[in-house]
Rosetta silent file (secondary structure, phi, psi, omega in degrees, C-alpha in Angstrom):
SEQUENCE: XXXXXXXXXXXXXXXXXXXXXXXXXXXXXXXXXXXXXXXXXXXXXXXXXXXXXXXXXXXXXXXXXXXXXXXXXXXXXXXXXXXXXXXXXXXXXXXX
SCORE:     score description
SCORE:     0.000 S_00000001
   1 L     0.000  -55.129  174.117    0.000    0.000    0.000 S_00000001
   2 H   -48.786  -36.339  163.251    2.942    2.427    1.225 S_00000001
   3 H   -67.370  -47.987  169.062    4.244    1.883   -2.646 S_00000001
   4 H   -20.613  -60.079 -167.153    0.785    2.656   -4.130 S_00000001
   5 H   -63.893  -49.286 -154.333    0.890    6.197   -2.407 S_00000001
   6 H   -54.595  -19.953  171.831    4.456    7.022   -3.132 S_00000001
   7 L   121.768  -54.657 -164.993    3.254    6.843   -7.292 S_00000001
   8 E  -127.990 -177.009  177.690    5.296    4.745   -8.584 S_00000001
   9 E  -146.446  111.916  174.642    6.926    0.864   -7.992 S_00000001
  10 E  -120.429  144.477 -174.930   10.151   -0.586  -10.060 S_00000001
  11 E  -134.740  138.446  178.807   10.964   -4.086   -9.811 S_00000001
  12 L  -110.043   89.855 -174.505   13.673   -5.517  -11.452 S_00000001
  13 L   -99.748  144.790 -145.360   13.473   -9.262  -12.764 S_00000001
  14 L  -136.824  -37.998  173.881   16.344  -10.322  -13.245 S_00000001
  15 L  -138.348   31.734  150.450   16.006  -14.513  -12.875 S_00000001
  16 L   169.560  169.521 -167.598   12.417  -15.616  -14.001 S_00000001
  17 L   -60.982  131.004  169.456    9.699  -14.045  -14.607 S_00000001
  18 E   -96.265  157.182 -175.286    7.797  -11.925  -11.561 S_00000001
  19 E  -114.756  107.800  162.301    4.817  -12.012   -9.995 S_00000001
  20 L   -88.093   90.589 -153.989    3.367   -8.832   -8.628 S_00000001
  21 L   -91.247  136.253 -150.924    0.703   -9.226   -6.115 S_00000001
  22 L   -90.482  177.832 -166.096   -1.010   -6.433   -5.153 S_00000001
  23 L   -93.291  173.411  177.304   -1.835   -5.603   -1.462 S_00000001
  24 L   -48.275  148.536  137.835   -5.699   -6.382    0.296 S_00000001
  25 H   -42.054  -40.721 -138.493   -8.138   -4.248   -0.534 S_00000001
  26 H   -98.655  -46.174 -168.420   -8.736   -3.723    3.617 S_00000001
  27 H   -57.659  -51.797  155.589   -4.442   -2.817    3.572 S_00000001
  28 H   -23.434  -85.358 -178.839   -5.107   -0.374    0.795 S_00000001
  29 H   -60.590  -49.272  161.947   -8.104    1.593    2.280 S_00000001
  30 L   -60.336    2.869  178.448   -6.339    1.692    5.444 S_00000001
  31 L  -112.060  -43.096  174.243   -3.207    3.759    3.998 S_00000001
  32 L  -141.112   77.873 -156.812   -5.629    5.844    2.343 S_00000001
  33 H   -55.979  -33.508 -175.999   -8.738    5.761    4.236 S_00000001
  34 H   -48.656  -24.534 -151.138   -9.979    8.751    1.349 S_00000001
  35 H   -86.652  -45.729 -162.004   -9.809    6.095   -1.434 S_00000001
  36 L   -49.866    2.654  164.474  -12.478    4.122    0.638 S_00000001
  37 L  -122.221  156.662 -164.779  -16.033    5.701   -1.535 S_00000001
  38 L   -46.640  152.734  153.886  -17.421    4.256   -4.914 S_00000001
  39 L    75.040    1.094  168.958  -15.874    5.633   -7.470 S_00000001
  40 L  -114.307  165.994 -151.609  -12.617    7.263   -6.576 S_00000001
  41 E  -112.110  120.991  155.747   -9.597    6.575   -7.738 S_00000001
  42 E  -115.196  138.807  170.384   -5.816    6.059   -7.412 S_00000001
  43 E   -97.613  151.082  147.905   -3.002    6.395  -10.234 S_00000001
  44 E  -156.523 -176.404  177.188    0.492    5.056   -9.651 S_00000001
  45 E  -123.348  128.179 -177.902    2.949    3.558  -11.995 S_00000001
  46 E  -102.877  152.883 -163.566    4.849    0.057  -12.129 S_00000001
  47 E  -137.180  115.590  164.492    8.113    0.123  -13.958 S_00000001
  48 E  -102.404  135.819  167.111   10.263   -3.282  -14.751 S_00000001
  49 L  -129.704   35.450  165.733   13.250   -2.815  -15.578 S_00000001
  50 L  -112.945  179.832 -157.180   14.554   -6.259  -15.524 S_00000001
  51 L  -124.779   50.332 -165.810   14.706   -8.519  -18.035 S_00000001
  52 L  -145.110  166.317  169.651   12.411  -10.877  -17.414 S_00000001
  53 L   -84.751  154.638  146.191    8.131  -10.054  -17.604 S_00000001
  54 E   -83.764  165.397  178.335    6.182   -9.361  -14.486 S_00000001
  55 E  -139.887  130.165 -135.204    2.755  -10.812  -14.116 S_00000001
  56 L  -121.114  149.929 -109.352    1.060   -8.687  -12.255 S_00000001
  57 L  -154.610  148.718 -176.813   -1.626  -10.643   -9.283 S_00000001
  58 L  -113.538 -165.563  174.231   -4.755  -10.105   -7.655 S_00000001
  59 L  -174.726  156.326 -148.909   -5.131  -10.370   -3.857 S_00000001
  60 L   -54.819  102.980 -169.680   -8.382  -10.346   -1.479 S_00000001
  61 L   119.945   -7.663 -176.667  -10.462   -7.703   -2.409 S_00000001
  62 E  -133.315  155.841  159.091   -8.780   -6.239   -5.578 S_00000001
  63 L  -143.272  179.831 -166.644   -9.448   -7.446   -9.172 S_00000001
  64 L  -143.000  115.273 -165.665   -7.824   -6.898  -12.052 S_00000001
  65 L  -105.727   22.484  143.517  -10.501   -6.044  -15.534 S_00000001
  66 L   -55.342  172.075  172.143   -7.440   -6.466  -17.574 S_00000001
  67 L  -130.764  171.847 -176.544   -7.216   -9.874  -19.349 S_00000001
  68 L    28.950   57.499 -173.555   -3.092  -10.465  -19.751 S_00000001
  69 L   -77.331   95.135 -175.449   -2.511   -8.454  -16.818 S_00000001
  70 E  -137.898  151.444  165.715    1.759   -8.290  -17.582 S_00000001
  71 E  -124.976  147.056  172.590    4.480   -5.946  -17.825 S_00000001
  72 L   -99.659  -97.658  165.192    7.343   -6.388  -20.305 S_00000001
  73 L  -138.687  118.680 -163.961   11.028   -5.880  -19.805 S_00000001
  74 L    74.893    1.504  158.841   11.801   -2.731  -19.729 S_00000001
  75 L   -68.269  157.748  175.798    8.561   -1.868  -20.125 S_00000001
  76 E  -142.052  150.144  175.401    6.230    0.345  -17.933 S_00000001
  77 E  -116.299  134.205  144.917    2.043    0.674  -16.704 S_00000001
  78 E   -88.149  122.705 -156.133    0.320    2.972  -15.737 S_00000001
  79 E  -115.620  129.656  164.789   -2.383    1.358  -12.935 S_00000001
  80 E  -121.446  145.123 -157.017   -5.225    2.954  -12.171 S_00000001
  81 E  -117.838  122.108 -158.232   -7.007    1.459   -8.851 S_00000001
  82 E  -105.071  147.648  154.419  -11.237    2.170   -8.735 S_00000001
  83 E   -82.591  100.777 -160.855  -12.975    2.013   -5.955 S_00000001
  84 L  -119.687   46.868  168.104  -15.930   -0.326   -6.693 S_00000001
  85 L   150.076  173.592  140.079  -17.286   -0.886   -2.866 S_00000001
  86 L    -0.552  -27.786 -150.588  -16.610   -1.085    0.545 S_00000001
  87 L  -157.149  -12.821  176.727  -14.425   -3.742    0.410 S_00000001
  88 L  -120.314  124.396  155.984  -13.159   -4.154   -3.603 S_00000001
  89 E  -118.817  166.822 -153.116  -11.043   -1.901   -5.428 S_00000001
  90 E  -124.813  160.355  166.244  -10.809   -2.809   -9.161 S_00000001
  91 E  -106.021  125.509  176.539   -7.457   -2.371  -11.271 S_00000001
  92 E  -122.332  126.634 -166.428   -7.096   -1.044  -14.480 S_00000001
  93 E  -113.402  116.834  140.979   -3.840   -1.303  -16.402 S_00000001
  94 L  -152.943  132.365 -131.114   -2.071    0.491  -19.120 S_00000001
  95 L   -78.763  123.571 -179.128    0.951   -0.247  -20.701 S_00000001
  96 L   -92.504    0.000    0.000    3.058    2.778  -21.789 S_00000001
């Protein structure tokens, strides 16, 4: 969650392919209790710059409405994170 806020996240795969699994919903909303009504929104950005793909993960409470939710090598997303209840925030990804 504490990466979310700061904007952006770079991970560097370097010897297989990564998995990035995002934090709880309930981890989320508590780091930015503001986030926490329908329909708002956080941007941040993930940047690999290793040389391997990320795959990027869902975790209780988040989804992901991408289909081939990945980053490529050297590649970067821009993530946007929706608030779609109480208790779910939705992901939306795209690849710069």
């Amino acid at each position: 969650a504490a990466s979310i806020l700061a904007g952006i996240i770079v991970h560097t795969s370097v010897t297989g392919g990564g998995t990035l699994t995002f934090d709880t919903a309930a981890n989320i909303f508590a780091a930015a209790p503001w986030l926490n009504f329908v329909g708002r929104t956080i941007q941040f950005l993930i940047v690999n710059d290793g040389d391997q793909t990320d795959t990027l993960a869902v975790a209780t409470g988040v989804t992901i409405a991408d289909t081939g939710a990945t980053i490529l090598t050297n590649e970067a997303a821009i993530v946007w994170l929706r608030c779609a209840s109480t208790d779910n925030l939705v992901a939306y990804i795209a690849r710069t």
